[in-house]
Amino acid sequence: MNIHQLETFLSIVKSRNFTKSAELLHVSQSTITSRIVALEEAMGSRLFARNNKQVTLTEMGVSFLPYAERMYSIYKESKEVLELQQKYKAKFVMGGPSSAWNYIFAAPLRKFQHQHGDVACELLTHSSEQTIEKVIDGIIHLGISYIKPRHPSLKVQPLIEDDYVFVAKQKLDRKITLKDLHSPTFVLNNWGATFMEWFYREVGEQFLPSFKINQTMILLKRCLEEDWFTLIPKSIVQSYLDQQLLHVLEHDIAWEAPKHHVYAVTLGRTKAADIEACIAQFLAFLPERMTLRSPT
């Protein structure tokens, strides 16, 4: 198995056509065919089912796909690092949920870039689970995660523990009640499995919110522009609270919400000295540990 075979496999998965993949990769169709035949021989299984109209993945092909994507991603990453070494002293890859980088770590990131112009920075936004996976693979050097990983090769540093708070652009002269969650102005954002399991356990498995979303940027935009209210980690809206663009709404709901945690995740084993320095310098811009709690 070689990188050309992986590239061809992924191209066909995307195009569903040998001829189109040959055009995209600027090779002959016979080359495409020979690469796939060689790859299937190396893997000991047929990866594609072919007929005159379309090409589809076999069951073995579906199983092989995520591994092919990871191998090809690691190859591209390593190639890019070697190319960038001629221009920059290091390439520093950070990653994590977009909400963390948009609303919690935007200022430290700008400060790091300003002070380290000789470092090529890359930011990959993924779910916490995908971020952890890419840290393990060595693609991301410093990951931000909302869940605490247990993998033995990882070093985990707690950064933030805060509360989920109800927020809206207008203050209320009363406390939020459980009945308000059935209002068309309540928006439920998916903050991960732990949060969602707790929420539905408290409000009931049959609860159907008026609007449910998993995109923080859209959620906050609508809360700032309309009369929506939502339940959100305080660290994400802290700057809006400081500017009084949003306000914390007190509630009268008898529940004990889980804490929202933010972790810095890196590989525990020895890394290149320049990457170790980048990680240390970036973390130095952060508070040692923040604890944000809602008003009692």
PDB file of C-alpha atoms in Angstrom:
ATOM      1  CA  MET A   1       0.000   0.000   0.000  1.00  0.00           C
ATOM      2  CA  ASN A   2       1.305   3.467  -0.896  1.00  0.00           C
ATOM      3  CA  ILE A   3       0.125   7.056  -0.690  1.00  0.00           C
ATOM      4  CA  HIS A   4      -1.007   7.160  -4.337  1.00  0.00           C
ATOM      5  CA  GLN A   5      -3.307   4.217  -3.717  1.00  0.00           C
ATOM      6  CA  LEU A   6      -4.800   5.904  -0.651  1.00  0.00           C
ATOM      7  CA  GLU A   7      -5.262   9.162  -2.558  1.00  0.00           C
ATOM      8  CA  THR A   8      -6.978   7.286  -5.391  1.00  0.00           C
ATOM      9  CA  PHE A   9      -9.221   5.370  -2.994  1.00  0.00           C
ATOM     10  CA  LEU A  10     -10.376   8.585  -1.292  1.00  0.00           C
ATOM     11  CA  SER A  11     -10.902  10.325  -4.648  1.00  0.00           C
ATOM     12  CA  ILE A  12     -13.177   7.530  -5.865  1.00  0.00           C
ATOM     13  CA  VAL A  13     -15.114   7.564  -2.590  1.00  0.00           C
ATOM     14  CA  LYS A  14     -15.800  11.241  -3.221  1.00  0.00           C
ATOM     15  CA  SER A  15     -16.490  11.139  -6.983  1.00  0.00           C
ATOM     16  CA  ARG A  16     -18.098   7.664  -7.152  1.00  0.00           C
ATOM     17  CA  ASN A  17     -16.529   7.370 -10.590  1.00  0.00           C
ATOM     18  CA  PHE A  18     -13.199   6.011 -11.876  1.00  0.00           C
ATOM     19  CA  THR A  19     -13.152   8.329 -14.886  1.00  0.00           C
ATOM     20  CA  LYS A  20     -13.780  11.474 -12.842  1.00  0.00           C
ATOM     21  CA  SER A  21     -11.057  10.467 -10.384  1.00  0.00           C
ATOM     22  CA  ALA A  22      -8.612   9.986 -13.257  1.00  0.00           C
ATOM     23  CA  GLU A  23      -9.391  13.527 -14.425  1.00  0.00           C
ATOM     24  CA  LEU A  24      -9.050  14.983 -10.924  1.00  0.00           C
ATOM     25  CA  LEU A  25      -5.732  13.227 -10.287  1.00  0.00           C
ATOM     26  CA  HIS A  26      -4.430  13.861 -13.836  1.00  0.00           C
ATOM     27  CA  VAL A  27      -3.678  10.218 -14.561  1.00  0.00           C
ATOM     28  CA  SER A  28      -5.105   7.650 -16.945  1.00  0.00           C
ATOM     29  CA  GLN A  29      -8.094   5.526 -16.035  1.00  0.00           C
ATOM     30  CA  SER A  30      -5.919   2.421 -16.319  1.00  0.00           C
ATOM     31  CA  THR A  31      -3.629   3.874 -13.650  1.00  0.00           C
ATOM     32  CA  ILE A  32      -6.634   4.442 -11.388  1.00  0.00           C
ATOM     33  CA  THR A  33      -7.770   0.860 -11.906  1.00  0.00           C
ATOM     34  CA  SER A  34      -4.316  -0.616 -11.288  1.00  0.00           C
ATOM     35  CA  ARG A  35      -3.914   1.383  -8.067  1.00  0.00           C
ATOM     36  CA  ILE A  36      -7.230   0.149  -6.700  1.00  0.00           C
ATOM     37  CA  VAL A  37      -6.502  -3.434  -7.702  1.00  0.00           C
ATOM     38  CA  ALA A  38      -3.137  -3.228  -5.923  1.00  0.00           C
ATOM     39  CA  LEU A  39      -4.738  -1.687  -2.832  1.00  0.00           C
ATOM     40  CA  GLU A  40      -7.426  -4.364  -2.702  1.00  0.00           C
ATOM     41  CA  GLU A  41      -4.762  -7.049  -3.010  1.00  0.00           C
ATOM     42  CA  ALA A  42      -2.766  -5.454  -0.186  1.00  0.00           C
ATOM     43  CA  MET A  43      -5.870  -5.295   2.036  1.00  0.00           C
ATOM     44  CA  GLY A  44      -7.066  -8.753   1.053  1.00  0.00           C
ATOM     45  CA  SER A  45     -10.595  -7.536   0.324  1.00  0.00           C
ATOM     46  CA  ARG A  46     -12.638  -5.865  -2.373  1.00  0.00           C
ATOM     47  CA  LEU A  47     -13.176  -2.241  -1.402  1.00  0.00           C
ATOM     48  CA  PHE A  48     -15.507  -1.169  -4.221  1.00  0.00           C
ATOM     49  CA  ALA A  49     -18.510  -2.723  -5.906  1.00  0.00           C
ATOM     50  CA  ARG A  50     -18.506  -1.683  -9.554  1.00  0.00           C
ATOM     51  CA  ASN A  51     -21.121  -1.716 -12.293  1.00  0.00           C
ATOM     52  CA  ASN A  52     -21.713   0.287 -15.454  1.00  0.00           C
ATOM     53  CA  LYS A  53     -23.568   3.064 -13.651  1.00  0.00           C
ATOM     54  CA  GLN A  54     -21.833   3.659 -10.329  1.00  0.00           C
ATOM     55  CA  VAL A  55     -19.115   2.709  -7.885  1.00  0.00           C
ATOM     56  CA  THR A  56     -20.019   2.045  -4.258  1.00  0.00           C
ATOM     57  CA  LEU A  57     -18.080   0.976  -1.204  1.00  0.00           C
ATOM     58  CA  THR A  58     -18.323  -2.622  -0.096  1.00  0.00           C
ATOM     59  CA  GLU A  59     -18.766  -3.428   3.584  1.00  0.00           C
ATOM     60  CA  MET A  60     -14.977  -3.829   3.807  1.00  0.00           C
ATOM     61  CA  GLY A  61     -14.528  -0.512   2.014  1.00  0.00           C
ATOM     62  CA  VAL A  62     -16.745   1.256   4.537  1.00  0.00           C
ATOM     63  CA  SER A  63     -14.667  -0.211   7.374  1.00  0.00           C
ATOM     64  CA  PHE A  64     -11.404   0.801   5.698  1.00  0.00           C
ATOM     65  CA  LEU A  65     -12.479   4.391   4.916  1.00  0.00           C
ATOM     66  CA  PRO A  66     -11.820   6.075   8.316  1.00  0.00           C
ATOM     67  CA  TYR A  67      -8.354   4.484   8.479  1.00  0.00           C
ATOM     68  CA  ALA A  68      -7.553   5.637   4.951  1.00  0.00           C
ATOM     69  CA  GLU A  69      -8.651   9.169   5.837  1.00  0.00           C
ATOM     70  CA  ARG A  70      -6.458   9.234   8.930  1.00  0.00           C
ATOM     71  CA  MET A  71      -3.399   7.811   7.145  1.00  0.00           C
ATOM     72  CA  TYR A  72      -3.720  10.288   4.295  1.00  0.00           C
ATOM     73  CA  SER A  73      -4.274  13.177   6.713  1.00  0.00           C
ATOM     74  CA  ILE A  74      -1.100  12.258   8.635  1.00  0.00           C
ATOM     75  CA  TYR A  75       0.850  12.038   5.371  1.00  0.00           C
ATOM     76  CA  LYS A  76      -0.284  15.495   4.240  1.00  0.00           C
ATOM     77  CA  GLU A  77       0.443  16.963   7.641  1.00  0.00           C
ATOM     78  CA  SER A  78       3.988  15.570   7.745  1.00  0.00           C
ATOM     79  CA  LYS A  79       4.688  16.765   4.199  1.00  0.00           C
ATOM     80  CA  GLU A  80       3.482  20.266   5.039  1.00  0.00           C
ATOM     81  CA  VAL A  81       5.646  20.392   8.160  1.00  0.00           C
ATOM     82  CA  LEU A  82       8.752  19.575   6.135  1.00  0.00           C
ATOM     83  CA  GLU A  83       7.921  22.261   3.573  1.00  0.00           C
ATOM     84  CA  LEU A  84       7.250  24.900   6.231  1.00  0.00           C
ATOM     85  CA  GLN A  85      10.539  24.254   8.020  1.00  0.00           C
ATOM     86  CA  GLN A  86      12.275  26.288   5.338  1.00  0.00           C
ATOM     87  CA  LYS A  87      10.199  29.402   6.178  1.00  0.00           C
ATOM     88  CA  TYR A  88       9.259  29.098   9.852  1.00  0.00           C
ATOM     89  CA  LYS A  89      11.062  27.720  12.849  1.00  0.00           C
ATOM     90  CA  ALA A  90       8.001  25.628  13.757  1.00  0.00           C
ATOM     91  CA  LYS A  91       4.471  24.763  12.771  1.00  0.00           C
ATOM     92  CA  PHE A  92       2.101  24.798  15.736  1.00  0.00           C
ATOM     93  CA  VAL A  93      -1.303  23.157  15.297  1.00  0.00           C
ATOM     94  CA  MET A  94      -4.107  23.880  17.753  1.00  0.00           C
ATOM     95  CA  GLY A  95      -7.598  22.474  17.711  1.00  0.00           C
ATOM     96  CA  GLY A  96     -10.897  22.070  19.484  1.00  0.00           C
ATOM     97  CA  PRO A  97     -14.540  23.149  19.368  1.00  0.00           C
ATOM     98  CA  SER A  98     -15.112  26.398  17.477  1.00  0.00           C
ATOM     99  CA  SER A  99     -17.044  27.784  20.471  1.00  0.00           C
ATOM    100  CA  ALA A 100     -13.901  27.538  22.613  1.00  0.00           C
ATOM    101  CA  TRP A 101     -11.720  29.350  20.091  1.00  0.00           C
ATOM    102  CA  ASN A 102     -14.341  31.966  19.222  1.00  0.00           C
ATOM    103  CA  TYR A 103     -15.410  32.913  22.735  1.00  0.00           C
ATOM    104  CA  ILE A 104     -12.834  31.714  25.296  1.00  0.00           C
ATOM    105  CA  PHE A 105      -9.380  31.548  23.727  1.00  0.00           C
ATOM    106  CA  ALA A 106      -9.575  34.121  20.913  1.00  0.00           C
ATOM    107  CA  ALA A 107      -7.520  36.718  22.815  1.00  0.00           C
ATOM    108  CA  PRO A 108      -4.710  34.329  23.861  1.00  0.00           C
ATOM    109  CA  LEU A 109      -4.511  33.056  20.281  1.00  0.00           C
ATOM    110  CA  ARG A 110      -4.151  36.587  18.886  1.00  0.00           C
ATOM    111  CA  LYS A 111      -1.502  37.383  21.499  1.00  0.00           C
ATOM    112  CA  PHE A 112       0.463  34.242  20.678  1.00  0.00           C
ATOM    113  CA  GLN A 113       0.403  34.980  16.940  1.00  0.00           C
ATOM    114  CA  HIS A 114       1.449  38.589  17.516  1.00  0.00           C
ATOM    115  CA  GLN A 115       4.434  37.603  19.644  1.00  0.00           C
ATOM    116  CA  HIS A 116       5.507  34.581  17.574  1.00  0.00           C
ATOM    117  CA  GLY A 117       5.596  35.653  13.953  1.00  0.00           C
ATOM    118  CA  ASP A 118       8.232  33.012  13.222  1.00  0.00           C
ATOM    119  CA  VAL A 119       5.751  30.225  14.039  1.00  0.00           C
ATOM    120  CA  ALA A 120       3.275  28.997  11.429  1.00  0.00           C
ATOM    121  CA  CYS A 121      -0.020  28.528  13.277  1.00  0.00           C
ATOM    122  CA  GLU A 122      -2.928  26.363  12.197  1.00  0.00           C
ATOM    123  CA  LEU A 123      -6.288  26.051  13.919  1.00  0.00           C
ATOM    124  CA  LEU A 124      -8.469  22.990  13.313  1.00  0.00           C
ATOM    125  CA  THR A 125     -11.995  23.163  14.698  1.00  0.00           C
ATOM    126  CA  HIS A 126     -13.518  19.813  15.584  1.00  0.00           C
ATOM    127  CA  SER A 127     -15.661  18.242  18.251  1.00  0.00           C
ATOM    128  CA  SER A 128     -13.895  17.355  21.487  1.00  0.00           C
ATOM    129  CA  GLU A 129     -13.874  13.687  20.492  1.00  0.00           C
ATOM    130  CA  GLN A 130     -12.293  14.360  17.086  1.00  0.00           C
ATOM    131  CA  THR A 131      -9.799  16.763  18.646  1.00  0.00           C
ATOM    132  CA  ILE A 132      -8.618  14.132  21.112  1.00  0.00           C
ATOM    133  CA  GLU A 133      -8.212  11.642  18.292  1.00  0.00           C
ATOM    134  CA  LYS A 134      -6.080  14.067  16.294  1.00  0.00           C
ATOM    135  CA  VAL A 135      -3.909  14.860  19.323  1.00  0.00           C
ATOM    136  CA  ILE A 136      -3.274  11.124  19.733  1.00  0.00           C
ATOM    137  CA  ASP A 137      -2.375  10.893  16.028  1.00  0.00           C
ATOM    138  CA  GLY A 138       0.062  13.785  16.375  1.00  0.00           C
ATOM    139  CA  ILE A 139      -1.880  16.046  13.978  1.00  0.00           C
ATOM    140  CA  ILE A 140      -2.910  18.541  16.690  1.00  0.00           C
ATOM    141  CA  HIS A 141      -0.220  19.643  19.152  1.00  0.00           C
ATOM    142  CA  LEU A 142      -2.506  21.447  21.605  1.00  0.00           C
ATOM    143  CA  GLY A 143      -6.147  20.489  21.795  1.00  0.00           C
ATOM    144  CA  ILE A 144      -8.965  22.122  23.710  1.00  0.00           C
ATOM    145  CA  SER A 145     -11.611  19.662  24.875  1.00  0.00           C
ATOM    146  CA  TYR A 146     -14.871  19.856  26.791  1.00  0.00           C
ATOM    147  CA  ILE A 147     -14.469  16.235  27.887  1.00  0.00           C
ATOM    148  CA  LYS A 148     -11.626  14.751  29.900  1.00  0.00           C
ATOM    149  CA  PRO A 149      -9.775  12.112  27.872  1.00  0.00           C
ATOM    150  CA  ARG A 150      -8.516   8.939  29.541  1.00  0.00           C
ATOM    151  CA  HIS A 151      -5.989   7.815  26.938  1.00  0.00           C
ATOM    152  CA  PRO A 152      -2.659   6.879  28.596  1.00  0.00           C
ATOM    153  CA  SER A 153      -0.550   8.745  26.034  1.00  0.00           C
ATOM    154  CA  LEU A 154      -2.173  12.112  26.764  1.00  0.00           C
ATOM    155  CA  LYS A 155      -1.358  14.884  29.201  1.00  0.00           C
ATOM    156  CA  VAL A 156      -4.488  16.688  30.405  1.00  0.00           C
ATOM    157  CA  GLN A 157      -4.502  20.102  32.067  1.00  0.00           C
ATOM    158  CA  PRO A 158      -7.758  21.436  33.578  1.00  0.00           C
ATOM    159  CA  LEU A 159      -8.344  25.042  32.498  1.00  0.00           C
ATOM    160  CA  ILE A 160     -11.910  25.999  33.368  1.00  0.00           C
ATOM    161  CA  GLU A 161     -14.737  24.727  35.515  1.00  0.00           C
ATOM    162  CA  ASP A 162     -17.887  26.777  35.240  1.00  0.00           C
ATOM    163  CA  ASP A 163     -21.657  26.648  35.438  1.00  0.00           C
ATOM    164  CA  TYR A 164     -24.358  26.552  32.821  1.00  0.00           C
ATOM    165  CA  VAL A 165     -26.406  29.730  33.073  1.00  0.00           C
ATOM    166  CA  PHE A 166     -29.589  30.983  31.460  1.00  0.00           C
ATOM    167  CA  VAL A 167     -28.914  34.128  29.431  1.00  0.00           C
ATOM    168  CA  ALA A 168     -30.930  36.573  27.329  1.00  0.00           C
ATOM    169  CA  LYS A 169     -30.487  40.121  26.044  1.00  0.00           C
ATOM    170  CA  GLN A 170     -33.239  41.418  28.350  1.00  0.00           C
ATOM    171  CA  LYS A 171     -33.370  41.065  32.109  1.00  0.00           C
ATOM    172  CA  LEU A 172     -36.434  39.433  33.666  1.00  0.00           C
ATOM    173  CA  ASP A 173     -38.236  40.617  36.788  1.00  0.00           C
ATOM    174  CA  ARG A 174     -38.866  37.001  37.791  1.00  0.00           C
ATOM    175  CA  LYS A 175     -37.050  33.682  37.874  1.00  0.00           C
ATOM    176  CA  ILE A 176     -37.054  31.152  35.040  1.00  0.00           C
ATOM    177  CA  THR A 177     -39.234  28.125  35.777  1.00  0.00           C
ATOM    178  CA  LEU A 178     -39.430  24.681  34.240  1.00  0.00           C
ATOM    179  CA  LYS A 179     -42.532  25.812  32.361  1.00  0.00           C
ATOM    180  CA  ASP A 180     -40.456  28.450  30.546  1.00  0.00           C
ATOM    181  CA  LEU A 181     -38.433  25.707  28.852  1.00  0.00           C
ATOM    182  CA  HIS A 182     -41.561  24.868  26.845  1.00  0.00           C
ATOM    183  CA  SER A 183     -41.691  28.441  25.571  1.00  0.00           C
ATOM    184  CA  PRO A 184     -40.986  29.142  21.858  1.00  0.00           C
ATOM    185  CA  THR A 185     -38.247  31.539  22.977  1.00  0.00           C
ATOM    186  CA  PHE A 186     -36.148  28.840  24.696  1.00  0.00           C
ATOM    187  CA  VAL A 187     -33.353  27.422  22.549  1.00  0.00           C
ATOM    188  CA  LEU A 188     -31.623  24.193  23.523  1.00  0.00           C
ATOM    189  CA  ASN A 189     -27.992  23.878  22.453  1.00  0.00           C
ATOM    190  CA  ASN A 190     -26.264  20.495  22.435  1.00  0.00           C
ATOM    191  CA  TRP A 191     -23.304  20.770  24.823  1.00  0.00           C
ATOM    192  CA  GLY A 192     -22.328  17.130  24.555  1.00  0.00           C
ATOM    193  CA  ALA A 193     -23.497  13.765  25.799  1.00  0.00           C
ATOM    194  CA  THR A 194     -23.090  14.447  29.535  1.00  0.00           C
ATOM    195  CA  PHE A 195     -25.084  17.672  29.349  1.00  0.00           C
ATOM    196  CA  MET A 196     -27.830  16.248  27.132  1.00  0.00           C
ATOM    197  CA  GLU A 197     -28.272  13.113  29.246  1.00  0.00           C
ATOM    198  CA  TRP A 198     -28.582  15.255  32.362  1.00  0.00           C
ATOM    199  CA  PHE A 199     -30.981  17.732  30.709  1.00  0.00           C
ATOM    200  CA  TYR A 200     -33.404  15.118  29.402  1.00  0.00           C
ATOM    201  CA  ARG A 201     -33.243  13.253  32.683  1.00  0.00           C
ATOM    202  CA  GLU A 202     -34.378  16.436  34.444  1.00  0.00           C
ATOM    203  CA  VAL A 203     -37.059  17.622  31.998  1.00  0.00           C
ATOM    204  CA  GLY A 204     -38.236  14.226  30.759  1.00  0.00           C
ATOM    205  CA  GLU A 205     -37.329  12.019  27.824  1.00  0.00           C
ATOM    206  CA  GLN A 206     -40.351  13.232  25.836  1.00  0.00           C
ATOM    207  CA  PHE A 207     -39.385  16.906  26.050  1.00  0.00           C
ATOM    208  CA  LEU A 208     -39.324  18.527  22.613  1.00  0.00           C
ATOM    209  CA  PRO A 209     -37.802  22.017  22.539  1.00  0.00           C
ATOM    210  CA  SER A 210     -39.191  24.669  20.250  1.00  0.00           C
ATOM    211  CA  PHE A 211     -35.742  24.989  18.713  1.00  0.00           C
ATOM    212  CA  LYS A 212     -32.648  22.837  19.107  1.00  0.00           C
ATOM    213  CA  ILE A 213     -29.220  23.646  17.688  1.00  0.00           C
ATOM    214  CA  ASN A 214     -25.562  22.607  17.917  1.00  0.00           C
ATOM    215  CA  GLN A 215     -23.891  25.765  16.577  1.00  0.00           C
ATOM    216  CA  THR A 216     -22.864  28.312  19.189  1.00  0.00           C
ATOM    217  CA  MET A 217     -22.274  31.191  16.772  1.00  0.00           C
ATOM    218  CA  ILE A 218     -25.814  30.989  15.384  1.00  0.00           C
ATOM    219  CA  LEU A 219     -27.230  30.521  18.880  1.00  0.00           C
ATOM    220  CA  LEU A 220     -25.570  33.672  20.254  1.00  0.00           C
ATOM    221  CA  LYS A 221     -26.384  35.735  17.177  1.00  0.00           C
ATOM    222  CA  ARG A 222     -30.071  34.966  17.567  1.00  0.00           C
ATOM    223  CA  CYS A 223     -29.996  35.569  21.340  1.00  0.00           C
ATOM    224  CA  LEU A 224     -28.390  38.957  20.742  1.00  0.00           C
ATOM    225  CA  GLU A 225     -30.853  39.914  18.009  1.00  0.00           C
ATOM    226  CA  GLU A 226     -34.093  38.363  19.251  1.00  0.00           C
ATOM    227  CA  ASP A 227     -35.893  37.493  22.480  1.00  0.00           C
ATOM    228  CA  TRP A 228     -34.399  34.038  22.757  1.00  0.00           C
ATOM    229  CA  PHE A 229     -32.944  32.675  25.952  1.00  0.00           C
ATOM    230  CA  THR A 230     -30.700  29.653  26.344  1.00  0.00           C
ATOM    231  CA  LEU A 231     -28.646  27.575  28.763  1.00  0.00           C
ATOM    232  CA  ILE A 232     -24.936  28.033  28.089  1.00  0.00           C
ATOM    233  CA  PRO A 233     -21.532  27.747  29.822  1.00  0.00           C
ATOM    234  CA  LYS A 234     -20.741  31.053  31.488  1.00  0.00           C
ATOM    235  CA  SER A 235     -17.185  31.142  30.131  1.00  0.00           C
ATOM    236  CA  ILE A 236     -18.509  31.309  26.581  1.00  0.00           C
ATOM    237  CA  VAL A 237     -20.709  34.360  27.215  1.00  0.00           C
ATOM    238  CA  GLN A 238     -18.508  36.120  29.767  1.00  0.00           C
ATOM    239  CA  SER A 239     -17.505  38.941  27.408  1.00  0.00           C
ATOM    240  CA  TYR A 240     -21.172  39.576  26.508  1.00  0.00           C
ATOM    241  CA  LEU A 241     -22.065  39.662  30.201  1.00  0.00           C
ATOM    242  CA  ASP A 242     -19.234  42.106  30.901  1.00  0.00           C
ATOM    243  CA  GLN A 243     -20.546  44.413  28.160  1.00  0.00           C
ATOM    244  CA  GLN A 244     -24.138  43.902  29.363  1.00  0.00           C
ATOM    245  CA  LEU A 245     -25.155  42.707  25.918  1.00  0.00           C
ATOM    246  CA  LEU A 246     -26.501  39.592  27.598  1.00  0.00           C
ATOM    247  CA  HIS A 247     -27.731  39.051  31.136  1.00  0.00           C
ATOM    248  CA  VAL A 248     -27.832  36.037  33.422  1.00  0.00           C
ATOM    249  CA  LEU A 249     -31.392  34.992  34.240  1.00  0.00           C
ATOM    250  CA  GLU A 250     -31.953  33.507  37.671  1.00  0.00           C
ATOM    251  CA  HIS A 251     -34.027  30.357  37.802  1.00  0.00           C
ATOM    252  CA  ASP A 252     -36.257  28.524  40.229  1.00  0.00           C
ATOM    253  CA  ILE A 253     -35.690  25.015  38.881  1.00  0.00           C
ATOM    254  CA  ALA A 254     -34.783  22.323  41.407  1.00  0.00           C
ATOM    255  CA  TRP A 255     -31.900  20.686  39.595  1.00  0.00           C
ATOM    256  CA  GLU A 256     -28.149  20.347  39.994  1.00  0.00           C
ATOM    257  CA  ALA A 257     -26.544  20.859  36.622  1.00  0.00           C
ATOM    258  CA  PRO A 258     -23.214  19.250  35.751  1.00  0.00           C
ATOM    259  CA  LYS A 259     -20.209  21.524  35.564  1.00  0.00           C
ATOM    260  CA  HIS A 260     -18.840  22.567  32.213  1.00  0.00           C
ATOM    261  CA  HIS A 261     -15.143  21.704  31.994  1.00  0.00           C
ATOM    262  CA  VAL A 262     -12.466  22.835  29.575  1.00  0.00           C
ATOM    263  CA  TYR A 263      -9.182  20.959  29.271  1.00  0.00           C
ATOM    264  CA  ALA A 264      -5.902  21.475  27.432  1.00  0.00           C
ATOM    265  CA  VAL A 265      -4.825  18.181  25.853  1.00  0.00           C
ATOM    266  CA  THR A 266      -1.341  17.358  24.553  1.00  0.00           C
ATOM    267  CA  LEU A 267       0.722  14.254  23.963  1.00  0.00           C
ATOM    268  CA  GLY A 268       2.497  13.152  27.106  1.00  0.00           C
ATOM    269  CA  ARG A 269       5.509  11.714  25.341  1.00  0.00           C
ATOM    270  CA  THR A 270       8.488  13.867  24.364  1.00  0.00           C
ATOM    271  CA  LYS A 271       7.787  16.174  21.440  1.00  0.00           C
ATOM    272  CA  ALA A 272      10.108  18.370  19.401  1.00  0.00           C
ATOM    273  CA  ALA A 273      11.610  21.114  21.539  1.00  0.00           C
ATOM    274  CA  ASP A 274      10.072  23.873  19.422  1.00  0.00           C
ATOM    275  CA  ILE A 275       6.575  22.414  19.813  1.00  0.00           C
ATOM    276  CA  GLU A 276       7.075  22.002  23.560  1.00  0.00           C
ATOM    277  CA  ALA A 277       8.046  25.682  23.683  1.00  0.00           C
ATOM    278  CA  CYS A 278       4.968  26.739  21.683  1.00  0.00           C
ATOM    279  CA  ILE A 279       2.658  24.780  23.990  1.00  0.00           C
ATOM    280  CA  ALA A 280       4.247  26.270  27.101  1.00  0.00           C
ATOM    281  CA  GLN A 281       4.173  29.807  25.699  1.00  0.00           C
ATOM    282  CA  PHE A 282       0.531  29.571  24.649  1.00  0.00           C
ATOM    283  CA  LEU A 283      -0.569  28.155  28.006  1.00  0.00           C
ATOM    284  CA  ALA A 284       1.349  30.927  29.749  1.00  0.00           C
ATOM    285  CA  PHE A 285      -1.144  33.401  28.264  1.00  0.00           C
ATOM    286  CA  LEU A 286      -4.021  31.617  30.055  1.00  0.00           C
ATOM    287  CA  PRO A 287      -5.070  31.967  33.688  1.00  0.00           C
ATOM    288  CA  GLU A 288      -3.639  29.110  35.740  1.00  0.00           C
ATOM    289  CA  ARG A 289      -7.187  27.899  36.305  1.00  0.00           C
ATOM    290  CA  MET A 290     -10.485  29.704  35.978  1.00  0.00           C
ATOM    291  CA  THR A 291     -13.613  28.898  37.951  1.00  0.00           C
ATOM    292  CA  LEU A 292     -16.698  30.746  36.764  1.00  0.00           C
ATOM    293  CA  ARG A 293     -19.879  30.265  38.727  1.00  0.00           C
ATOM    294  CA  SER A 294     -23.356  31.645  38.314  1.00  0.00           C
ATOM    295  CA  PRO A 295     -24.885  33.962  40.934  1.00  0.00           C
ATOM    296  CA  THR A 296     -26.438  32.191  43.898  1.00  0.00           C
TER     297      THR A 296
END
